[in-house]
Short mmCIF file of C-alpha atoms in Angstrom, two decimals:
data_model
loop_
_atom_site.label_atom_id
_atom_site.label_comp_id
_atom_site.label_asym_id
_atom_site.label_seq_id
_atom_site.Cartn_x
_atom_site.Cartn_y
_atom_site.Cartn_z
CA UNK A 1 9.12 -48.93 -19.27
CA UNK A 2 10.43 -52.40 -19.59
CA UNK A 3 13.64 -51.04 -21.51
CA UNK A 4 13.56 -47.67 -19.43
CA UNK A 5 17.09 -48.26 -18.08
CA UNK A 6 18.54 -48.91 -21.74
CA UNK A 7 18.11 -44.87 -22.23
CA UNK A 8 21.56 -45.00 -20.10
CA UNK A 9 23.44 -46.21 -23.21
CA UNK A 10 22.36 -43.60 -25.37
CA UNK A 11 24.22 -40.30 -25.52
CA UNK A 12 23.22 -37.20 -23.63
CA UNK A 13 23.44 -35.22 -27.12
CA UNK A 14 20.69 -37.26 -28.40
CA UNK A 15 18.81 -37.09 -25.20
CA UNK A 16 18.93 -33.51 -24.85
CA UNK A 17 18.15 -32.86 -28.78
CA UNK A 18 14.73 -35.08 -28.16
CA UNK A 19 13.88 -33.09 -25.08
CA UNK A 20 14.48 -30.16 -27.01
CA UNK A 21 11.81 -31.26 -29.72
CA UNK A 22 9.10 -31.86 -26.91
CA UNK A 23 10.28 -28.82 -25.10
CA UNK A 24 9.23 -26.93 -28.37
CA UNK A 25 5.85 -28.48 -29.14
CA UNK A 26 2.56 -26.84 -28.79
CA UNK A 27 1.87 -28.34 -25.67
CA UNK A 28 5.38 -30.03 -24.04
CA UNK A 29 3.17 -31.47 -21.02
CA UNK A 30 1.85 -34.44 -22.90
CA UNK A 31 5.70 -35.23 -23.66
CA UNK A 32 6.39 -35.16 -20.06
CA UNK A 33 3.78 -36.96 -18.84
CA UNK A 34 4.71 -39.84 -21.35
CA UNK A 35 8.04 -39.56 -19.89
CA UNK A 36 7.17 -39.74 -16.49
CA UNK A 37 4.65 -42.36 -17.15
CA UNK A 38 7.05 -44.98 -18.95
CA UNK A 39 9.98 -44.51 -16.43
CA UNK A 40 12.45 -42.37 -18.31
CA UNK A 41 11.88 -38.93 -16.35
CA UNK A 42 13.35 -40.18 -12.79
CA UNK A 43 16.39 -41.12 -15.27
CA UNK A 44 16.98 -38.16 -17.48
CA UNK A 45 15.69 -35.34 -15.16
CA UNK A 46 15.01 -36.56 -11.82
CA UNK A 47 14.76 -33.34 -10.09
CA UNK A 48 11.60 -32.77 -12.17
CA UNK A 49 10.38 -36.32 -11.52
CA UNK A 50 11.03 -35.30 -7.77
CA UNK A 51 7.91 -33.00 -8.12
CA UNK A 52 5.05 -35.57 -8.56
CA UNK A 53 3.09 -36.15 -5.56
CA UNK A 54 1.25 -34.88 -3.07
CA UNK A 55 1.90 -35.00 0.79
CA UNK A 56 -0.96 -35.00 3.48
CA UNK A 57 -0.46 -34.04 6.86
CA UNK A 58 -3.15 -32.80 9.23
CA UNK A 59 -5.90 -33.21 6.81
CA UNK A 60 -3.78 -30.08 4.68
CA UNK A 61 -2.03 -31.26 1.40
CA UNK A 62 -0.09 -29.02 -1.16
CA UNK A 63 -0.85 -29.21 -4.80
CA UNK A 64 1.05 -31.72 -7.01
CA UNK A 65 3.70 -29.53 -8.17
CA UNK A 66 4.89 -31.65 -11.20
CA UNK A 67 1.34 -31.02 -13.02
CA UNK A 68 1.51 -27.61 -11.75
CA UNK A 69 5.06 -27.05 -13.68
CA UNK A 70 3.49 -28.34 -16.70
CA UNK A 71 0.46 -26.28 -16.57
CA UNK A 72 2.91 -23.52 -16.35
CA UNK A 73 5.35 -24.61 -19.56
CA UNK A 74 2.16 -24.99 -21.62
CA UNK A 75 1.01 -21.84 -20.75
CA UNK A 76 4.12 -19.96 -21.27
CA UNK A 77 4.81 -22.09 -24.45
CA UNK A 78 2.42 -19.78 -26.86
CA UNK A 79 5.21 -18.44 -29.07
CA UNK A 80 7.96 -18.34 -26.64
CA UNK A 81 12.00 -19.27 -26.90
CA UNK A 82 13.08 -22.34 -26.03
CA UNK A 83 15.23 -21.14 -22.86
CA UNK A 84 11.83 -19.48 -21.53
CA UNK A 85 10.04 -22.89 -21.77
CA UNK A 86 13.36 -24.51 -19.84
CA UNK A 87 12.92 -21.64 -16.75
CA UNK A 88 8.93 -22.51 -16.81
CA UNK A 89 10.35 -26.09 -16.47
CA UNK A 90 12.42 -25.80 -14.11
CA UNK A 91 10.68 -23.00 -11.94
CA UNK A 92 10.02 -24.62 -9.29
CA UNK A 93 12.67 -27.58 -8.73
CA UNK A 94 13.66 -26.39 -5.57
CA UNK A 95 10.58 -27.24 -3.75
CA UNK A 96 11.07 -30.82 -2.93
CA UNK A 97 14.13 -29.38 -1.29
CA UNK A 98 12.57 -26.90 0.58
CA UNK A 99 9.57 -28.44 1.46
CA UNK A 100 8.62 -28.31 5.25
CA UNK A 101 5.13 -28.48 7.28
CA UNK A 102 4.35 -25.91 9.71
CA UNK A 103 1.64 -26.50 12.34
CA UNK A 104 0.37 -22.92 11.72
CA UNK A 105 1.15 -22.29 7.66
CA UNK A 106 1.11 -25.77 6.72
CA UNK A 107 3.70 -27.03 3.99
CA UNK A 108 5.82 -23.95 2.94
CA UNK A 109 8.25 -24.16 0.41
CA UNK A 110 10.68 -20.97 1.78
CA UNK A 111 13.07 -19.81 -0.67
CA UNK A 112 12.65 -22.62 -3.00
CA UNK A 113 13.30 -20.08 -6.23
CA UNK A 114 17.05 -19.23 -4.87
CA UNK A 115 17.24 -23.28 -4.17
CA UNK A 116 16.33 -24.01 -8.03
CA UNK A 117 18.62 -21.15 -9.33
CA UNK A 118 21.39 -23.04 -7.73
CA UNK A 119 20.40 -26.61 -9.24
CA UNK A 120 19.86 -24.55 -12.77
CA UNK A 121 24.06 -24.96 -13.71
CA UNK A 122 24.28 -28.82 -12.61
CA UNK A 123 21.38 -29.86 -14.56
CA UNK A 124 22.22 -27.95 -17.95
CA UNK A 125 26.09 -29.39 -17.42
CA UNK A 126 24.40 -32.85 -16.76
CA UNK A 127 22.17 -32.73 -19.87
CA UNK A 128 24.92 -30.71 -22.05
CA UNK A 129 22.74 -28.06 -22.52
CA UNK A 130 24.87 -24.52 -23.08
CA UNK A 131 26.50 -22.93 -19.68
CA UNK A 132 26.59 -19.59 -21.82
CA UNK A 133 24.29 -16.40 -21.47
CA UNK A 134 21.57 -19.06 -22.44
CA UNK A 135 22.12 -21.12 -19.06
CA UNK A 136 22.28 -17.36 -17.17
CA UNK A 137 19.09 -16.30 -17.95
CA UNK A 138 17.48 -19.47 -16.96
CA UNK A 139 18.79 -19.19 -13.62
CA UNK A 140 17.94 -15.47 -13.31
CA UNK A 141 14.19 -16.74 -14.16
CA UNK A 142 14.03 -18.68 -12.09
CA UNK A 143 15.89 -17.01 -9.37
CA UNK A 144 13.31 -14.34 -9.62
CA UNK A 145 10.35 -15.61 -10.35
CA UNK A 146 8.84 -14.97 -7.12
CA UNK A 147 9.37 -11.64 -6.86
CA UNK A 148 6.75 -9.96 -9.20
CA UNK A 149 3.90 -12.45 -7.41
CA UNK A 150 5.39 -11.00 -3.74
CA UNK A 151 5.11 -7.33 -5.26
CA UNK A 152 1.34 -8.30 -6.72
CA UNK A 153 0.38 -9.78 -3.45
CA UNK A 154 0.98 -6.16 -1.93
CA UNK A 155 1.04 -2.75 -2.57
CA UNK A 156 2.73 -2.23 -5.84
CA UNK A 157 5.03 0.58 -4.96
CA UNK A 158 7.63 2.44 -7.22
CA UNK A 159 10.51 1.28 -4.91
CA UNK A 160 9.75 -2.75 -4.93
CA UNK A 161 9.32 -2.57 -8.84
CA UNK A 162 12.43 -0.62 -9.54
CA UNK A 163 14.62 -3.30 -7.87
CA UNK A 164 12.97 -5.72 -9.88
CA UNK A 165 13.54 -3.70 -12.85
CA UNK A 166 17.16 -3.69 -11.77
CA UNK A 167 17.53 -7.34 -10.91
CA UNK A 168 15.68 -8.43 -14.17
CA UNK A 169 17.18 -5.96 -16.62
CA UNK A 170 16.64 -6.91 -20.27
CA UNK A 171 14.79 -10.19 -19.36
CA UNK A 172 12.19 -8.10 -16.88
CA UNK A 173 9.52 -9.07 -19.84
CA UNK A 174 10.02 -12.72 -20.12
CA UNK A 175 9.77 -12.64 -16.31
CA UNK A 176 6.67 -11.63 -16.47
CA UNK A 177 5.07 -13.76 -19.10
CA UNK A 178 6.46 -16.36 -16.77
CA UNK A 179 5.05 -15.17 -13.38
CA UNK A 180 1.84 -14.79 -15.45
CA UNK A 181 1.92 -18.15 -16.46
CA UNK A 182 2.59 -19.33 -13.03
CA UNK A 183 -1.05 -18.26 -11.41
CA UNK A 184 -2.75 -21.66 -11.87
CA UNK A 185 -5.19 -21.63 -8.94
CA UNK A 186 -8.43 -22.94 -9.61
CA UNK A 187 -9.90 -19.75 -7.02
CA UNK A 188 -11.07 -17.47 -10.01
CA UNK A 189 -11.22 -14.59 -7.66
CA UNK A 190 -7.77 -15.45 -6.34
CA UNK A 191 -6.46 -15.57 -10.20
CA UNK A 192 -8.29 -12.35 -11.32
CA UNK A 193 -6.55 -10.30 -8.55
CA UNK A 194 -3.29 -11.51 -9.27
CA UNK A 195 -3.88 -10.98 -12.76
CA UNK A 196 -5.28 -7.32 -12.13
CA UNK A 197 -2.24 -6.33 -10.05
CA UNK A 198 0.15 -7.71 -12.36
CA UNK A 199 -1.21 -5.62 -14.76
CA UNK A 200 -0.22 -2.84 -12.32
CA UNK A 201 3.03 -4.17 -12.03
CA UNK A 202 3.39 -4.04 -15.77
CA UNK A 203 2.20 -0.36 -15.61
CA UNK A 204 4.63 0.96 -12.88
CA UNK A 205 7.30 -0.89 -14.94
CA UNK A 206 6.62 0.83 -18.59
CA UNK A 207 6.74 4.38 -16.54
CA UNK A 208 9.70 3.82 -14.74
CA UNK A 209 11.15 2.42 -17.76
CA UNK A 210 10.22 5.91 -19.58
CA UNK A 211 11.30 8.44 -16.59
CA UNK A 212 14.36 6.41 -15.26
CA UNK A 213 15.72 4.04 -18.20
CA UNK A 214 16.18 1.20 -15.01
CA UNK A 215 16.64 -1.28 -17.60
CA UNK A 216 20.13 -0.23 -18.33
CA UNK A 217 20.47 1.01 -14.64
CA UNK A 218 23.87 1.10 -12.62
CA UNK A 219 24.96 2.45 -9.65
CA UNK A 220 26.12 6.04 -9.94
CA UNK A 221 28.87 5.30 -7.38
CA UNK A 222 31.29 2.40 -7.81
CA UNK A 223 33.62 0.21 -5.51
CA UNK A 224 36.57 1.64 -7.20
CA UNK A 225 35.53 5.01 -6.54
CA UNK A 226 34.45 4.71 -3.02
CA UNK A 227 38.23 2.92 -2.09
CA UNK A 228 39.76 5.85 -3.81
CA UNK A 229 37.98 8.77 -1.88
CA UNK A 230 38.70 7.15 1.32
CA UNK A 231 42.24 5.21 0.65
CA UNK A 232 40.64 1.99 1.74
CA UNK A 233 40.84 -1.70 -0.02
CA UNK A 234 38.28 -4.18 -0.88
CA UNK A 235 35.99 -4.47 2.70
CA UNK A 236 32.77 -5.08 3.63
CA UNK A 237 32.11 -1.06 4.28
CA UNK A 238 32.74 -0.90 0.02
CA UNK A 239 29.90 -3.11 -0.19
CA UNK A 240 27.41 -1.49 2.42
CA UNK A 241 27.98 2.09 1.00
CA UNK A 242 27.06 1.06 -2.81
CA UNK A 243 24.30 -0.86 -1.11
CA UNK A 244 23.07 3.24 0.78
CA UNK A 245 23.02 4.30 -2.56
CA UNK A 246 21.54 1.90 -4.43
CA UNK A 247 18.72 1.63 -1.74
CA UNK A 248 18.56 5.79 -1.42
CA UNK A 249 18.09 5.85 -5.58
CA UNK A 250 15.27 3.20 -5.45
CA UNK A 251 13.41 4.39 -2.75
CA UNK A 252 13.53 7.91 -4.03
CA UNK A 253 15.41 9.63 -1.24
CA UNK A 254 17.71 10.96 -3.72
CA UNK A 255 17.92 11.49 -7.78
CA UNK A 256 19.85 9.02 -10.12
CA UNK A 257 22.80 11.03 -10.62
CA UNK A 258 26.60 10.98 -9.14
CA UNK A 259 26.63 14.03 -7.24
CA UNK A 260 23.66 13.44 -5.07
CA UNK A 261 25.02 9.54 -4.56
CA UNK A 262 28.42 10.98 -3.97
CA UNK A 263 27.26 13.28 -1.06
CA UNK A 264 24.94 10.47 0.33
CA UNK A 265 27.98 8.10 0.34
CA UNK A 266 30.11 10.76 2.18
CA UNK A 267 27.30 11.35 4.85
CA UNK A 268 26.82 7.24 5.39
CA UNK A 269 30.82 6.89 5.53
CA UNK A 270 31.23 9.35 8.32
CA UNK A 271 28.69 6.91 9.87
CA UNK A 272 31.12 4.09 9.68
CA UNK A 273 34.05 6.68 10.99
CA UNK A 274 34.90 6.63 6.97
CA UNK A 275 36.37 9.78 6.07
CA UNK A 276 38.13 11.00 2.55
CA UNK A 277 41.57 10.56 2.61
CA UNK A 278 43.53 13.68 2.33
CA UNK A 279 44.87 14.73 -0.97
#
C-alpha cells in the first residue's frame, strides 16, 4: 500500500500480463480483492474500483457492485476463456455513472449495460488489450447482458428470443453463461425462478436455431435493394423499411424469405408515399 503509486513506472504490457494471470486463476476474485486492499486497483482499473461501496438513502441500500462483480467473475470462470472473464469483470462498470435515486423505485441503474459497453474500448486501449474482434466480443456481451435477464423476468416469447439470438449471433452461448452467472441473489426463490426461466430461454433458442438458423440470420432486404427499388439515396426511410421487415420476420408476421419481405417493404413504403421507380 505504501508503494502503490510506484506501479505507475511499470510498463502497461507487464501490468496487463499480470492482470491476465489473475483473470485466469481458479478464483480471480482473490486477486482483485488484494489489488483493492493494497491500493493498486484504483490506479490500474479505476472503473472497477468505482463499483465498491454501498450508498443508503431512506433506509434503502443497493448491493455492493464490486463484490457482486467478483462473484459473477468467479461463477463464470469455471473452464471459461479469458475474454468471457473480462466481460464478466466489466459487465457492470456502467453502474456508477448511471446510478440514480428514485423516491418510488429506490436506487436505479438504467441503461448501465449500454453505458458500460461504450466504456470498454477506452479501457482496452488504456490497458493495451487487443482492440480487435476480442474487444468487440467483450463490448457485445457487456451491452447485451441485461437482455436475457429481462426476457427471463417476463413471458418468454419467440419474438424476444429471435431478437436476442440475432444480436448475439455466435456468442449466444457465452452470453447465456454470463447472464446465469449474474444471478447472485441471496433470495433462493428468486434465484430458482430466474434459472428456471433461463432454461426455458435456452430451450427456445435451441428450437429457433433448428427451425430458422438465426445464428447466421440476415435481413433478406438490403439497404441497397431499397434504394435501387425506389430510386433514392441513403436516408432515414431506408432504415425504417429495413427495420419494418426485420420486425415482421421476428414477430412471425411474414416468413423469413425474400418475396414476403419484398411485398411487406412495398406496403410499408406506400405508407411513406414511396413508390417503385419506373423502369
